[in-house]
Short mmCIF file of C-alpha atoms and ligand atoms in Angstrom, two decimals:
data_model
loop_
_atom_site.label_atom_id
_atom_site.label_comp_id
_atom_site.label_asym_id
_atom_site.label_seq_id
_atom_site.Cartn_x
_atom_site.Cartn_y
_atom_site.Cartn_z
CA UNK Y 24 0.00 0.00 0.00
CA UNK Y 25 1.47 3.44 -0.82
CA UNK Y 26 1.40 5.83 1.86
CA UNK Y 27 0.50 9.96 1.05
CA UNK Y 28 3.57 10.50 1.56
CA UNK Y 29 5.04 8.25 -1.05
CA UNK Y 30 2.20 9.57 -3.81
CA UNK Y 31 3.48 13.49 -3.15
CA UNK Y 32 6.87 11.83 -3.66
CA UNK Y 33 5.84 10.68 -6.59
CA UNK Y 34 4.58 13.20 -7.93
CA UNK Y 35 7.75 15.21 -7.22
CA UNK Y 36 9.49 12.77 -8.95
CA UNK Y 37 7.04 13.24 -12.36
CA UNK Y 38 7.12 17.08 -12.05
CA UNK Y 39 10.91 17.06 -12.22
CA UNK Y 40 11.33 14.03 -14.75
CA UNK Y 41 9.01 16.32 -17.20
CA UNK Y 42 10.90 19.13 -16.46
CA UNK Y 43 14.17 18.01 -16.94
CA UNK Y 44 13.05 16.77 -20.59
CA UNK Y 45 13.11 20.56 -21.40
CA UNK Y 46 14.72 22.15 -19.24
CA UNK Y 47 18.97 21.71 -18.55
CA UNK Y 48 18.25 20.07 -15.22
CA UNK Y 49 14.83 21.00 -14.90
CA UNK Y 50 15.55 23.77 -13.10
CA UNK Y 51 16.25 27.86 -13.99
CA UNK Y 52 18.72 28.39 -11.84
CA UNK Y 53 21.22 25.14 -10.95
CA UNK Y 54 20.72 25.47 -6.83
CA UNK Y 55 17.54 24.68 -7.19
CA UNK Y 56 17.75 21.53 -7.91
CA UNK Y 57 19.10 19.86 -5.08
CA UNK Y 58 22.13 18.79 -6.23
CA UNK Y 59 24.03 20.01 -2.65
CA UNK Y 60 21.33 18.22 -0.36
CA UNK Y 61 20.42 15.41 -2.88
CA UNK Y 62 16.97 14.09 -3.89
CA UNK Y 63 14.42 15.68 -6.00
CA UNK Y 64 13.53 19.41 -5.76
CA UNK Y 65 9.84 19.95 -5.10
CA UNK Y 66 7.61 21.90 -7.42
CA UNK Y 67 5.71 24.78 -5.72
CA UNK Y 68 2.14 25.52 -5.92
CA UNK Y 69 1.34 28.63 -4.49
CA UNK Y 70 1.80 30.33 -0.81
CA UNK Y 71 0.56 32.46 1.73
CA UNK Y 72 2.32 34.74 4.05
CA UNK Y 73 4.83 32.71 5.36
CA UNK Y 74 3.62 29.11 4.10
CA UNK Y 75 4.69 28.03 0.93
CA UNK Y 76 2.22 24.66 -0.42
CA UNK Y 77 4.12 22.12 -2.62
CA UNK Y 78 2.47 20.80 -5.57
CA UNK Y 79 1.31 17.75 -4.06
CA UNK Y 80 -0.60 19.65 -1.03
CA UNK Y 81 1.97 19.93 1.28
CA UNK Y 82 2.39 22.72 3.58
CA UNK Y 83 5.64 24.41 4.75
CA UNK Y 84 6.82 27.12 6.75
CA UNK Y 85 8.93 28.94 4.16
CA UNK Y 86 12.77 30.27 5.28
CA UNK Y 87 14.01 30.44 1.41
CA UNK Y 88 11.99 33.42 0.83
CA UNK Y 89 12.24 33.25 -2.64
CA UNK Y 90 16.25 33.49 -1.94
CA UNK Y 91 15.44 37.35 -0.22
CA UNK Y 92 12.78 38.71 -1.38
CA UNK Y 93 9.76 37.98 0.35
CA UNK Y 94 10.31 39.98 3.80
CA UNK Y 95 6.78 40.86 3.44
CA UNK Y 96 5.85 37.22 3.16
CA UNK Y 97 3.78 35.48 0.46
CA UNK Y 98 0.76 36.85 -1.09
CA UNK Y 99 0.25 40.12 0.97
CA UNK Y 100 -2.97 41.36 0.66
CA UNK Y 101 -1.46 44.74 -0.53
CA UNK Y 102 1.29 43.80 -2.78
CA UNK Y 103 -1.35 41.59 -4.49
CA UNK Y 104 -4.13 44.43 -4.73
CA UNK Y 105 -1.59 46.61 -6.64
CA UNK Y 106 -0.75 43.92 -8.97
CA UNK Y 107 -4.20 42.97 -9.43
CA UNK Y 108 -4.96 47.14 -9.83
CA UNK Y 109 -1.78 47.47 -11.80
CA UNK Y 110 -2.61 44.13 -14.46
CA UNK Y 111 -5.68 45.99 -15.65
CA UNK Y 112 -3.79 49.44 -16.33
CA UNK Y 113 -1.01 47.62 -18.53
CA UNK Y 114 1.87 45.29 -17.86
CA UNK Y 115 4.06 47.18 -19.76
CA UNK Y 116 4.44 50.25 -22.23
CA UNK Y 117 8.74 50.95 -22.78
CA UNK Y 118 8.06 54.71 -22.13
CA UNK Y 119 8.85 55.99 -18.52
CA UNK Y 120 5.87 56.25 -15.67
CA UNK Y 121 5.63 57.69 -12.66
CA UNK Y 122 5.83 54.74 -10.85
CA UNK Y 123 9.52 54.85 -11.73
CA UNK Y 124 9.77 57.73 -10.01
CA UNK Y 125 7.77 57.05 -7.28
CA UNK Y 126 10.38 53.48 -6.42
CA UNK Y 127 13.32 55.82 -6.86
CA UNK Y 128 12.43 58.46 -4.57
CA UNK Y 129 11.75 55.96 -2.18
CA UNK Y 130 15.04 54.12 -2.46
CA UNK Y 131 17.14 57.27 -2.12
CA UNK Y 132 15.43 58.52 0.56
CA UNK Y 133 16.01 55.96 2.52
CA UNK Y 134 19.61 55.13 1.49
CA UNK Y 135 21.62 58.17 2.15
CA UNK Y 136 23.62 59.79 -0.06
CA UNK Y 137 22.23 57.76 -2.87
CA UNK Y 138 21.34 60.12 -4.80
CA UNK Y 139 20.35 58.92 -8.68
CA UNK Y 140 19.13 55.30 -8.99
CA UNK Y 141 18.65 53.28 -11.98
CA UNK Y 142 16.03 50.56 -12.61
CA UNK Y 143 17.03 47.08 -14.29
CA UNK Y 144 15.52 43.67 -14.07
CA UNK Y 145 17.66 41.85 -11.96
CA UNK Y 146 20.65 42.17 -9.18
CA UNK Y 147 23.19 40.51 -12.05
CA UNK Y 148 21.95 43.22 -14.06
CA UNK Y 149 22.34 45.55 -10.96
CA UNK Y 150 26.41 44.77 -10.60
CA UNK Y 151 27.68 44.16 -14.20
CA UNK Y 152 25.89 48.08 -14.71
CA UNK Y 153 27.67 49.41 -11.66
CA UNK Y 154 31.22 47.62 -12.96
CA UNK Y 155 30.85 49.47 -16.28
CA UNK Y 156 29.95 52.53 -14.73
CA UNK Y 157 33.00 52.13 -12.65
CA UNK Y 158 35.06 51.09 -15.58
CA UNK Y 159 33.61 53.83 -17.55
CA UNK Y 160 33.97 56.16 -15.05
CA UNK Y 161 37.91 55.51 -14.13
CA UNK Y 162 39.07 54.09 -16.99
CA UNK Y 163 40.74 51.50 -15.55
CA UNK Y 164 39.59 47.65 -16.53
CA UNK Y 165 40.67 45.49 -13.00
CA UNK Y 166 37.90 44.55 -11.04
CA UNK Y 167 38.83 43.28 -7.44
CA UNK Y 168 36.59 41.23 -5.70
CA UNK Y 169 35.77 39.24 -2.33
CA UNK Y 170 35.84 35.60 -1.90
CA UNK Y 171 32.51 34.04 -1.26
CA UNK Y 172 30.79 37.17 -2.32
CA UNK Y 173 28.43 36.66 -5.27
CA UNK Y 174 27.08 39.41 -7.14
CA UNK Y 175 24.85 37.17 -10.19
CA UNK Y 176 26.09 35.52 -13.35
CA UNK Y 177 28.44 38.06 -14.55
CA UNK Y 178 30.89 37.39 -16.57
CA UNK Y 179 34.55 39.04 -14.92
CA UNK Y 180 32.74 38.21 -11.23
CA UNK Y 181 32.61 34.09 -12.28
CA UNK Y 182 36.46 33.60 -11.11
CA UNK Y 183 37.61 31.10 -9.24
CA UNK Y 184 40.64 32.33 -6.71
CA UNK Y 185 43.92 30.78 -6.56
CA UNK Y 186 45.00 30.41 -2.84
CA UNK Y 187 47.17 33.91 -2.39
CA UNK Y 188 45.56 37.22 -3.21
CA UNK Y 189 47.73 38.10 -6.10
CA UNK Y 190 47.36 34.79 -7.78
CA UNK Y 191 46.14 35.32 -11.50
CA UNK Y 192 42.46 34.77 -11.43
CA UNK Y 193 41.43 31.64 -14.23
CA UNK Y 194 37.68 31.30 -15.14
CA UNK Y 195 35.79 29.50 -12.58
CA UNK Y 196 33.42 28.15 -15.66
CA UNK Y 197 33.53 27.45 -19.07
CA UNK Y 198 32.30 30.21 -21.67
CA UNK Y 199 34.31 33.50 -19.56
CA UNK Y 200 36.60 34.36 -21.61
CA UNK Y 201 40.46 33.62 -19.61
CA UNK Y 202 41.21 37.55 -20.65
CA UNK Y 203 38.06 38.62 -19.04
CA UNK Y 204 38.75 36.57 -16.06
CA UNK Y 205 42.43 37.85 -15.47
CA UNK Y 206 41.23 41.47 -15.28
CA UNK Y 207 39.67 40.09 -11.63
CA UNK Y 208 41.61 39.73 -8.54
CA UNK Y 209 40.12 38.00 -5.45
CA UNK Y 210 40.34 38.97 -1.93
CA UNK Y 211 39.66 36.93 1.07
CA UNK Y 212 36.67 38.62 3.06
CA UNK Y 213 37.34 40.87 6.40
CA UNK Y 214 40.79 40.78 5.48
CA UNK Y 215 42.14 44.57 4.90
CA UNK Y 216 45.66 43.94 4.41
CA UNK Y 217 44.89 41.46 1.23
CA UNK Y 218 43.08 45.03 -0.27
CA UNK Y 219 45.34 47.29 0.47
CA UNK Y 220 48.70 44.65 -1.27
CA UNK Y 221 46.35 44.40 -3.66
CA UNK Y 222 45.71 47.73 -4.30
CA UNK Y 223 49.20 48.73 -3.93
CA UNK Y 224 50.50 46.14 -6.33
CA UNK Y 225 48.59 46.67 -8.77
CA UNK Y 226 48.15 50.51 -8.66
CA UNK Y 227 46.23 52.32 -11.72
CA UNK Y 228 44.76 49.10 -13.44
CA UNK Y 229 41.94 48.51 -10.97
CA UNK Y 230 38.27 50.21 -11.38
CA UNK Y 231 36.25 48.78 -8.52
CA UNK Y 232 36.24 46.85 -5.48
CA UNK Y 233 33.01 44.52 -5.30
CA UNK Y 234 31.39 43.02 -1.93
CA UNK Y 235 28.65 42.09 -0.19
CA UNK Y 236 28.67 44.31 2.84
CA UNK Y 237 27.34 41.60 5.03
CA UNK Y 238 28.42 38.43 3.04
CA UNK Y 239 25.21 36.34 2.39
CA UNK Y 240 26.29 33.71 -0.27
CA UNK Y 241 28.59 31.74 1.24
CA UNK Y 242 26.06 31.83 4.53
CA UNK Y 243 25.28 35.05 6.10
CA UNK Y 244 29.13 36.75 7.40
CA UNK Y 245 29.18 39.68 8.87
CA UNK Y 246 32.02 42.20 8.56
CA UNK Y 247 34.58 42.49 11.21
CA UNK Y 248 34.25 45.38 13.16
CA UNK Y 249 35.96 48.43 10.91
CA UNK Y 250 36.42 46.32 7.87
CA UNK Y 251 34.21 48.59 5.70
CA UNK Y 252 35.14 51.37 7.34
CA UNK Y 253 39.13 50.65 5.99
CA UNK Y 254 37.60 49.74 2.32
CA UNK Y 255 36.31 53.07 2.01
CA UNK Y 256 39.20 54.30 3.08
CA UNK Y 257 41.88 52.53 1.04
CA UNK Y 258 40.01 52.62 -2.16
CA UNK Y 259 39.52 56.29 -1.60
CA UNK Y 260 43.15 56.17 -1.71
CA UNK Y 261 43.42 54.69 -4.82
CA UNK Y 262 40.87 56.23 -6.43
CA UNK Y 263 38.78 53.03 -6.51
CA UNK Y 264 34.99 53.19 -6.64
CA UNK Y 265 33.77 51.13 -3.70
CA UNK Y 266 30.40 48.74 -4.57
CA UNK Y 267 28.41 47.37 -2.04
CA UNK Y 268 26.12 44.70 -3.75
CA UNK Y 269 23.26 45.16 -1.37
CA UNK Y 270 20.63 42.99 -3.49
CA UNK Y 271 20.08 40.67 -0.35
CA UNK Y 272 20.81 43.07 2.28
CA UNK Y 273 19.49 46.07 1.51
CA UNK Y 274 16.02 47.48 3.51
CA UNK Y 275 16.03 43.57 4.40
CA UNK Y 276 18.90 44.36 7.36
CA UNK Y 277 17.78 47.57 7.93
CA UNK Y 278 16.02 51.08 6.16
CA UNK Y 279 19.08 52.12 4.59
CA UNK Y 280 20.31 48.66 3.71
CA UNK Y 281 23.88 47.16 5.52
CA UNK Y 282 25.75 50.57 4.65
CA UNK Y 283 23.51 52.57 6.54
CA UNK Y 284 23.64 50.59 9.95
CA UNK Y 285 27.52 50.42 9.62
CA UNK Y 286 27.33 53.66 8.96
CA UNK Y 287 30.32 53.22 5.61
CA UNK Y 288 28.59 55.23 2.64
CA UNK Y 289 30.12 53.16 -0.98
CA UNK Y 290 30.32 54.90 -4.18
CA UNK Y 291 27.94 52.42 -5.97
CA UNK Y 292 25.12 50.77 -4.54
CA UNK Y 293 23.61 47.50 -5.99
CA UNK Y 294 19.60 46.48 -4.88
CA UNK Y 295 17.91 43.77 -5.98
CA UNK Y 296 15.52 41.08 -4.09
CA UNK Y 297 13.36 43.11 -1.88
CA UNK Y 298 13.18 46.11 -3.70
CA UNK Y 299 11.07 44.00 -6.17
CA UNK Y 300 9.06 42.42 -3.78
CA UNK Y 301 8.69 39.85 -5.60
CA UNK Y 302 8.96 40.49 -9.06
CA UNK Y 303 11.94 40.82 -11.15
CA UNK Y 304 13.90 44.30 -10.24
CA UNK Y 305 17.04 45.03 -9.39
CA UNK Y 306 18.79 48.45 -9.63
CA UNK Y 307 22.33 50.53 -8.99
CA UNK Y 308 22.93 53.80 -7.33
CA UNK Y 309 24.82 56.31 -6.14
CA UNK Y 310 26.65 59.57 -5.98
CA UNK Y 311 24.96 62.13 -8.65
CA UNK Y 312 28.42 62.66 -10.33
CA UNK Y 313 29.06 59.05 -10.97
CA UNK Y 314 25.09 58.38 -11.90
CA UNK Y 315 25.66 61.18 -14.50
CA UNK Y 316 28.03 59.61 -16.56
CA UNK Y 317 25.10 56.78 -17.18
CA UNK Y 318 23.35 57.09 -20.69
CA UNK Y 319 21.40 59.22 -21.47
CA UNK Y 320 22.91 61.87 -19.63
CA UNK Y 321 26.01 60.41 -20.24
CA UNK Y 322 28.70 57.94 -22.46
CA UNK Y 323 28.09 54.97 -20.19
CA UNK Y 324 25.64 52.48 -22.10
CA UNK Y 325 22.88 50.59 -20.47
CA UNK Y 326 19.39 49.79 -21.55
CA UNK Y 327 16.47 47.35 -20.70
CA UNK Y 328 13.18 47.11 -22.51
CA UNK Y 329 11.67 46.12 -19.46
CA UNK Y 330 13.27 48.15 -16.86
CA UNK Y 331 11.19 49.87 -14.47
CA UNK Y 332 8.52 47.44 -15.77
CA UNK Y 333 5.19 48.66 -14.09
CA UNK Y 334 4.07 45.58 -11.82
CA UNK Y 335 7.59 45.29 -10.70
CA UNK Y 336 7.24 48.68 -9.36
CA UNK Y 337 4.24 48.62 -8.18
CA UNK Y 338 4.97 45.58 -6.31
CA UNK Y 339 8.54 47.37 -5.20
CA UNK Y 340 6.60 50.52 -3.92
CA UNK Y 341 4.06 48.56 -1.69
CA UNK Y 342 6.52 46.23 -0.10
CA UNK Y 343 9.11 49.18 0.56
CA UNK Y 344 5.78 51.33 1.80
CA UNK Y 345 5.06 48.37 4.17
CA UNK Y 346 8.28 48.24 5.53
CA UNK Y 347 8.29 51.88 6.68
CA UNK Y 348 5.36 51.16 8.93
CA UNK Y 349 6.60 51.98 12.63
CA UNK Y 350 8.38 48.85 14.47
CA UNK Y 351 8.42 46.57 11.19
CA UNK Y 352 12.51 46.43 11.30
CA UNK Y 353 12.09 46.06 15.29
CA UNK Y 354 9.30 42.89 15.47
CA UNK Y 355 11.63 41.31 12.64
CA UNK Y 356 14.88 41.75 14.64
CA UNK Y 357 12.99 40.10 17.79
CA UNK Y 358 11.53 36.99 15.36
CA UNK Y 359 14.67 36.47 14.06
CA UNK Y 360 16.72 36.46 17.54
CA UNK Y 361 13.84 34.18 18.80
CA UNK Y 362 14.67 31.63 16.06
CA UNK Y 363 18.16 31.94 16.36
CA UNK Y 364 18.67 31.55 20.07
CA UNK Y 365 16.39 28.88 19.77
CA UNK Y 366 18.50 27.26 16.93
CA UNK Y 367 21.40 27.66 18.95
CA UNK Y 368 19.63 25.92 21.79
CA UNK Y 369 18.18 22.90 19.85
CA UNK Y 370 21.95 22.53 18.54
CA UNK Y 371 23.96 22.10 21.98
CA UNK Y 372 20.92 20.19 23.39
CA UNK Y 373 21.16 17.59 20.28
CA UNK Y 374 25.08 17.86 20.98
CA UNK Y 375 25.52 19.30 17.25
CA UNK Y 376 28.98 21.25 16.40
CA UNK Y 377 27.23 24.47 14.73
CA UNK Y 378 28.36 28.41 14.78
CA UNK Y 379 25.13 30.74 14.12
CA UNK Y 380 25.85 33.90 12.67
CA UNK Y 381 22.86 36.76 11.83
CA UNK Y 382 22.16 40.10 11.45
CA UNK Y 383 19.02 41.26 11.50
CA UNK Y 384 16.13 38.95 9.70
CA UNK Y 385 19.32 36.87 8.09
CA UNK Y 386 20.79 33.97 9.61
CA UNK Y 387 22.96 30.58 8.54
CA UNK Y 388 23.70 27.77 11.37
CA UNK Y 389 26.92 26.73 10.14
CA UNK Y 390 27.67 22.79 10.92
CA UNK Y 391 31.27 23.57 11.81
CA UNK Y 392 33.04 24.88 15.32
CA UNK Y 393 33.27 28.99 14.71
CA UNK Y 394 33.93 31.86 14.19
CA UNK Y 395 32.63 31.39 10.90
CA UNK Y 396 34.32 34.85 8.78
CA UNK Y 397 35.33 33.93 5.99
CA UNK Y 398 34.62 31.27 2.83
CA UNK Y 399 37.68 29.22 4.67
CA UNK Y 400 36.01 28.98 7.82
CA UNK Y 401 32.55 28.69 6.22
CA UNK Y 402 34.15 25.66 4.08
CA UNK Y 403 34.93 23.91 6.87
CA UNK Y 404 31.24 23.02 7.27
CA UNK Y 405 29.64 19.51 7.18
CA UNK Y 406 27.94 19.82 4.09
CA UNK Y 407 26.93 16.26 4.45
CA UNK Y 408 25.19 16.57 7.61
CA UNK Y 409 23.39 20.05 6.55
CA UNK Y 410 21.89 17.79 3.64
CA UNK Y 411 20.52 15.77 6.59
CA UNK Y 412 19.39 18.30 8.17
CA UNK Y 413 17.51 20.09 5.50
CA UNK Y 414 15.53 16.71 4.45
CA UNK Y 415 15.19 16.40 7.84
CA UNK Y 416 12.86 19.52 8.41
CA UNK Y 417 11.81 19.31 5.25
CA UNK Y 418 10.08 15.88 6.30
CA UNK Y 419 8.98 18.18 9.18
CA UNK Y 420 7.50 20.95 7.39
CA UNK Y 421 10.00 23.83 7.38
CA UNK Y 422 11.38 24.92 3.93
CA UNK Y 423 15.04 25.64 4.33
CA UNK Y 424 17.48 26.47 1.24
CA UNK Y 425 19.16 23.62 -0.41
CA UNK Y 426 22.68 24.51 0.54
CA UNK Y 427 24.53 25.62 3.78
CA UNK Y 428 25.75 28.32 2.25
CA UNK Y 429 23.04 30.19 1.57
CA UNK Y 430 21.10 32.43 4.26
CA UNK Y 431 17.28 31.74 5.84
CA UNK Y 432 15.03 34.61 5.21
CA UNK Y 433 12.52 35.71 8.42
CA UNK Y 434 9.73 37.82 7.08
CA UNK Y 435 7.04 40.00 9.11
CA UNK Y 436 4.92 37.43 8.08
CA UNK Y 437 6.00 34.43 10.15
CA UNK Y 438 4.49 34.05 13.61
CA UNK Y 439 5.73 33.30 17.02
CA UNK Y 440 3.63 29.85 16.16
CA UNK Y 441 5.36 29.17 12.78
CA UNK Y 442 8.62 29.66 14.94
CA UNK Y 443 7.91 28.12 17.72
CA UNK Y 444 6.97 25.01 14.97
CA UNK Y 445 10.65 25.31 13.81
CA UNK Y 446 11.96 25.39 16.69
CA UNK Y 447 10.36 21.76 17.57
CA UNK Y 448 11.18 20.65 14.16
CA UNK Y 449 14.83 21.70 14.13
CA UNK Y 450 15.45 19.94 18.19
CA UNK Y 451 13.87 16.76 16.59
CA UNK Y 452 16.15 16.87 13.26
CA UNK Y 453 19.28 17.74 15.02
CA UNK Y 454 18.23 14.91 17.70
CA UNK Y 455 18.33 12.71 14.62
CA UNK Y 456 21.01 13.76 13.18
C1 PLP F 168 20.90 37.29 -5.48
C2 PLP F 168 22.08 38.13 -5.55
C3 PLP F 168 22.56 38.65 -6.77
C4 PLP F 168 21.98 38.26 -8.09
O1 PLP F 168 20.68 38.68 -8.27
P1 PLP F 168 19.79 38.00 -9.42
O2 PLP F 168 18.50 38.73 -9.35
O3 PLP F 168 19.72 36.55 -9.07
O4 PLP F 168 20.50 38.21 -10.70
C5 PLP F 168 23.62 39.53 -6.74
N1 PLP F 168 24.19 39.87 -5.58
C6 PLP F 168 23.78 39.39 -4.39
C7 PLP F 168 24.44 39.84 -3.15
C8 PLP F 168 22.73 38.49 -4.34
O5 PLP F 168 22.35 37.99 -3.15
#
């Protein structure tokens, strides 16, 4: 006799065997299908605040957020009115509207000294803008960027590092061009002195320096205390435009995104994720002088027929307009400590070797003794037991991310129930573990 549980396997198993006839792997982007926790990815039906419902009926309380973007949660009543409102006005007309303007003013207002922003469709689009801009702008080619720190599919960001910082970078995937490649240098993240040899060797050739702020792709890192603080001050040196890829932290860790609660204002900002709420936006921003050089105004090319595409906006300006509501940033710093201390908890009770690190509503429980700062000491992680965990709470009904290095998303949307539900799922997973 087949149990339910077996059929919704099954029908997991269908979903993705159909899928993969078309699709390279049946998936559209390759973390998404399992291939660091093994087994079959399941298919997603719909969801609702912060429950997600899998196509064969099953419920879960949803930490993936859509990788970031759902801080809101799933399905809020007022991002959907707008769409619904916003569907029957047009979906799209490639002229400018108002709502542009509307998302813009809302994004530098809240991110100081960001003072021109530009709308594209994603946060790969976001960075490889804000490179050219800062190639365009300098004149120099050399990007330099952070190890562990991913910033989308570009093509000069792809690299894989060699083990010292001035190692020649080689392609870390087929189709980047080697040339492209070697105009990148890595860096190891929170290390200063790596930026400034780098820097100094290397003097007149580099454009940029690239990072995530708070370092949320190889599991959520925080910056040492006054790392940001020297970037901006070295690559003011060097006359080096600082960009802080904010597409996962920005108004997720706080208002004015990671730069504003560190207080370290970048040249170049990159947004993404939330600012879309949903739906595909991403953008770049900055100082007026540098924005300037961007076409038309300026010689600096970039172009998207469906930038600033109406129901992206319109979903953009009601999630960032529920997010100014007084105490929002404040009930989502108390969920998220709740989870974590109780994750933290669960873990030494179970006896499980794990090093939580968060800031604000993102958090990673590393399998691996800490400090966890840096992609050495986040590779030292049991990757094999993370895989057990995630089926593990998956079996229980808690939708993780499908890799340990990736961050869990709390939204104002999940409850002190739907935590407290974790909470008991994660004690019995780890207990099993
Ligand atoms: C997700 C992400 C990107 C890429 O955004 P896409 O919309 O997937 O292209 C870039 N940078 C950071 C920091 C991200 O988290």
């Amino acid at each position: 006799m087949k149990s339910a549980k077996e059929s919704a396997d099954d029908v997991m198993a269908r979903l993705y065997e159909q899928a993969r006839a078309v699709i390279p792997g049946g998936v559209d982007s390759p973390v998404r299908a399992f291939r660091a926790v093994g087994g079959t990815p399941i298919f997603i039906d719909g969801a609702s605040g912060a429950r997600i419902r899998d196509a064969a009926g099953r419920e879960y309380v949803d930490y993936l957020g859509s990788w970031g973007p759902m801080i809101v949660g799933h399905c809020h009543p007022r991002v959907v009115a707008a769409l619904r409102d916003q569907a029957g006005r047009g979906t799209s007309f490639g002229t400018p509207t108002e709502l542009e303007t509307e998302l813009a003013r809302r994004v530098c207002g809240r991110v100081p000294r960001c003072d021109k922003v530009r709308f594209v469709s994603s946060g790969t689009e976001a960075t490889m803008s804000a490179i050219r801009l800062a190639r365009g702008a300098t004149g120099r080619d050399g990007v330099v960027k952070v190890e562990g720190c991913y910033h989308g599919h570009v093509d000069s960001l792809l690299v894989r590092a060699g083990s010292g910082v001035m190692t020649l970078s080689i392609p870390g995937t087929p189709g980047v061009p080697t040339a492209l490649a070697g105009l990148t240098r890595v860096v190891p993240f929170n290390d200063v002195d790596a930026v400034r040899e780098t820097l100094a060797a290397s003097r007149g050739e580099i454009a940029c320096l690239i990072l995530e702020p708070i370092a949320g792709n190889m599991g959520v890192v925080p910056p040492r205390s006054g790392y940001l603080e020297a970037l901006r001050e070295i690559t003011r040196e060097h006359g080096v435009v600082l960009i802080f890829d904010e597409v996962m932290t920005g108004f997720r860790v706080h208002p004015g995104g990671a730069q504003t609660l560190f207080g370290v204002t970048p040249d170049l900002s990159c947004f993404g994720k939330v600012i879309g709420g949903g739906l595909p936006v991403g953008a770049y921003g900055g100082r007026a002088d540098l924005m300037d050089r961007v076409a038309p105004d300026g010689p600096v090319y970039q172009a998207g027929t469906l930038s600033g595409n109406p129901l992206a906006m319109r979903a953009g300006i009601e999630t960032l307009d529920l997010l100014a509501a007084p105490g929002v940033y404040e009930r989502l710093e108390e969920s998220s400590a709740r989870l974590a201390a109780g994750l933290e908890k669960a873990a030494a009770a179970a006896g499980v070797t794990a090093s939580l690190n968060r800031v604000g509503s993102m958090l990673t429980s590393f399998f691996a003794a800490g400090p966890v700062t840096d992609f050495a000491s986040a590779s030292r992680s049991d990757t094999a037991r993370y895989a057990r965990f995630f089926h593990g709470m998956l079996e229980r009904g808690v939708h993780l991310a499908p890799s340990q290095f990736e961050a869990a998303f709390v939204s104002t949307a999940h409850s002190e129930a739907e935590i407290d539900a974790t909470l008991a799922a994660a004690s019995a997973a780890l207990a099993d573990l």
